[in-house]
């Protein structure tokens, strides 16, 4: 087992990539705090995993709200006594062409995808610093690295995540904390289900591996960066996108 007895917080764990990552991490021996805004789906998903014998607990959190994040971290710490891994996976889209993008939708995406990552990381930091080690994995995107039509707000946040990752890798490395990011391509989840079919087909045609990604493809990258196998990897952005933008 690659994460035996490690305690991991995964945000956005009620659905999609975060849910699959929760399962993969638990299968590898981790105790997983599944943190999400969506209480109904989160509780339900955690229950299904527990029925399979996995050690997972759901915690409701709104990553936008610092009080909510602090409370979630406190509860995880109280239950498991430590936090070794944080996967900043929660994210949203509110796509629109620049000419039509409202200030509210611009800000809403910044709040979750950028401020949320800052909140969760700052909240777990004292625990990791006291332990003298930790793994923080942020979720960027092909859109943040290369831009994407209709995603001014989202691309800004996912590029911002790369900047924060590299900054934290420099600041926290000496404290035994590795900080890395995964930049997924187009992955089959609820998020891409909202993209018009025609555009998804175009994206698929651009992928040398000739398929969209699956949540497992990203969960396995999170797993590598959370495990001891990546102990000398710091400040990197791991592109898991089938080679879409070479
Ligand atoms: N590349 C090139 N042209 C594009 C395009 C693209 N990716 N997307 C849209 N266009 C073009 C359209 O073909 C259209 O051209 P014409 O005016 O010549 O017909 C023009 O831009 C306007 O597009 P729409 O008619 O669709 O405009 P709209 O205002 O109705 O909708 C939109 C705009 C909401 C951005 C819609 O086009 C859309 O949803 N696009 C997909 C955006 C996208 O890729 N989102 C990714 C979500 S998944 C994700 O974010 C995960 C991740 O990290 C990758
Ligand atoms: P998803 O929409 O399936 O799941 C996102 C989860 O985040 C949901 O369960 C939602 O409830 C939760 N969430 C949203 N706002 C929250 C908040 N304020 N507080 C707590 N939880 C909140 O999305 P998916 O596809 O699984 O995406 C996961 C991550 O991967 C996101 O950061 C996304 O931007 C990123 N990503 C996804 C890609 C894709 O193609 N699906 C590609 C590149 C990056």
Coordinates of N, CA, C and O and ligand atoms in Angstrom, one line a residue, residues 92-100 140-144 148-151 154 158 184-187 189 191-196 198-200 202-203, ligand 1:
X92 N -14.7 25.1 -9.8 CA -16.0 25.3 -10.6 C -15.6 26.1 -11.9 O -14.5 26.7 -12.0
X93 N -16.6 26.0 -12.8 CA -16.5 26.8 -14.0 C -17.7 27.7 -14.1 O -18.8 27.3 -13.6
X94 N -17.6 28.8 -14.7 CA -18.7 29.6 -15.2 C -18.3 30.3 -16.5 O -17.8 31.4 -16.5
X95 N -18.4 29.5 -17.5 CA -17.8 29.8 -18.8 C -18.7 30.9 -19.6 O -19.9 30.8 -19.6
X96 N -18.0 31.8 -20.2 CA -18.6 32.8 -21.1 C -17.6 33.5 -21.9 O -16.4 33.6 -21.4
X97 N -17.9 34.0 -23.0 CA -17.0 34.8 -23.8 C -16.7 36.1 -23.0 O -17.5 36.6 -22.3
X98 N -15.5 36.6 -23.2 CA -15.1 37.8 -22.5 C -16.1 38.9 -22.6 O -16.5 39.5 -21.6
X99 N -16.7 39.1 -23.8 CA -17.6 40.2 -24.0 C -18.9 40.0 -23.1 O -19.6 41.0 -22.9
X100 N -19.2 38.7 -22.7 CA -20.4 38.5 -22.0 C -20.2 38.1 -20.5 O -21.2 37.9 -19.8
X140 N -4.4 22.4 -11.2 CA -4.4 23.4 -12.3 C -5.3 22.9 -13.4 O -6.2 22.1 -13.2
X141 N -5.0 23.2 -14.6 CA -5.7 22.8 -15.8 C -5.0 23.2 -17.1 O -4.3 24.2 -17.1
X142 N -5.2 22.4 -18.1 CA -4.7 22.7 -19.4 C -5.2 24.2 -19.8 O -4.4 24.9 -20.5
X143 N -6.3 24.6 -19.3 CA -6.8 25.9 -19.6 C -6.0 27.0 -19.0 O -5.8 28.1 -19.5
X144 N -5.4 26.7 -17.8 CA -4.6 27.7 -17.1 C -3.2 27.8 -17.7 O -2.6 28.8 -17.7
X148 N -8.1 29.1 -22.8 CA -9.2 28.3 -23.5 C -10.3 29.3 -23.8 O -10.7 30.0 -22.9
X149 N -10.8 29.3 -25.0 CA -12.0 30.1 -25.4 C -13.1 30.0 -24.4 O -13.5 28.8 -24.0
X150 N -13.6 31.1 -23.9 CA -14.8 31.1 -23.0 C -14.4 30.9 -21.5 O -15.3 30.7 -20.7
X151 N -13.1 30.9 -21.2 CA -12.7 30.6 -19.8 C -11.8 31.7 -19.2 O -10.8 31.4 -18.5
X154 N -11.8 31.1 -15.3 CA -11.2 29.8 -15.0 C -9.7 29.7 -15.3 O -8.9 29.3 -14.5
X158 N -6.6 29.0 -12.8 CA -5.7 27.8 -12.9 C -4.3 28.2 -13.2 O -3.4 27.4 -12.9
X184 N -4.7 18.8 -15.4 CA -5.4 17.8 -16.2 C -5.9 18.4 -17.6 O -6.1 19.7 -17.7
X185 N -6.0 17.6 -18.6 CA -6.7 18.0 -19.8 C -8.2 17.8 -19.6 O -8.7 18.0 -18.5
X186 N -8.9 17.5 -20.7 CA -10.3 17.3 -20.6 C -10.7 16.0 -20.0 O -10.3 15.0 -20.6
X187 N -11.3 15.9 -18.9 CA -11.6 14.7 -18.1 C -13.1 14.5 -18.1 O -13.9 15.4 -17.9
X189 N -16.1 14.2 -16.5 CA -16.8 14.4 -15.2 C -18.0 15.3 -15.5 O -18.2 15.8 -16.6
X191 N -18.1 18.3 -14.9 CA -17.6 19.6 -15.4 C -17.6 19.6 -16.9 O -18.0 20.6 -17.5
X192 N -17.1 18.6 -17.5 CA -17.0 18.6 -19.0 C -18.4 18.2 -19.6 O -18.6 18.5 -20.8
X193 N -19.3 17.6 -18.8 CA -20.6 17.2 -19.4 C -21.3 18.5 -19.8 O -22.2 18.4 -20.6
X194 N -21.0 19.7 -19.2 CA -21.6 20.9 -19.6 C -21.1 21.5 -20.9 O -21.7 22.5 -21.4
X195 N -20.0 21.0 -21.4 CA -19.4 21.6 -22.6 C -20.1 21.1 -23.8 O -20.4 19.9 -24.0
X196 N -20.5 22.0 -24.8 CA -21.2 21.6 -26.0 C -20.4 20.5 -26.7 O -19.2 20.5 -26.8
X198 N -20.0 19.6 -29.7 CA -19.1 20.0 -30.8 C -17.7 20.4 -30.3 O -16.7 19.9 -30.9
X199 N -17.7 21.1 -29.2 CA -16.4 21.6 -28.7 C -15.6 20.4 -28.1 O -14.4 20.3 -28.3
X200 N -16.3 19.6 -27.4 CA -15.6 18.4 -26.8 C -15.0 17.5 -27.9 O -13.9 17.0 -27.7
X202 N -14.0 18.5 -30.8 CA -12.8 19.2 -31.3 C -11.6 18.9 -30.3 O -10.5 18.7 -30.8
X203 N -11.9 19.0 -29.0 CA -10.8 18.8 -28.0 C -10.2 17.4 -28.2 O -9.0 17.1 -28.1
Ligands
LIG1 N1 -12.4 27.2 -30.1 C1 -12.7 28.0 -31.1 N2 -13.9 28.6 -31.3 C2 -14.8 28.5 -30.3 C3 -14.6 27.7 -29.2 C4 -13.3 27.0 -29.1 N3 -13.0 26.3 -28.0 N4 -15.6 27.8 -28.4 C5 -16.5 28.6 -29.0 N5 -16.0 29.0 -30.1 C6 -16.7 29.9 -31.1 C7 -18.0 29.3 -31.5 O1 -17.8 28.3 -32.5 C8 -18.7 30.6 -32.0 O2 -18.2 30.9 -33.3 P1 -19.2 31.6 -34.4 O3 -19.6 32.9 -33.8 O4 -18.3 31.8 -35.6 O5 -20.4 30.6 -34.5 C9 -18.2 31.6 -31.1 O6 -17.0 31.1 -30.5 C10 -19.2 31.9 -30.0 O7 -19.5 30.7 -29.3 P2 -20.9 30.3 -28.8 O8 -22.0 30.5 -29.9 O9 -20.9 29.0 -28.2 O10 -21.1 31.5 -27.7 P3 -22.0 31.4 -26.4 O11 -21.9 32.8 -25.9 O12 -23.3 30.8 -26.7 O13 -21.2 30.4 -25.5 C11 -19.4 29.5 -24.3 C12 -19.9 30.7 -25.1 C13 -20.2 29.4 -23.0 C14 -18.0 29.8 -23.9 C15 -19.5 28.2 -25.0 O14 -18.9 28.3 -26.3 C16 -18.8 27.1 -24.3 O15 -19.4 26.5 -23.4 N6 -17.6 26.7 -24.7 C17 -16.8 25.7 -24.1 C18 -15.9 26.3 -23.1 C19 -15.0 25.2 -22.6 O16 -14.2 24.6 -23.3 N7 -15.1 25.0 -21.3 C20 -14.3 23.9 -20.7 C21 -15.1 23.4 -19.5 S1 -14.4 21.9 -18.8 C22 -13.1 22.5 -17.9 O17 -13.0 23.7 -17.7 C23 -12.1 21.6 -17.4 C24 -10.8 22.0 -17.7 O18 -10.0 22.4 -16.9 C25 -10.3 21.8 -19.1

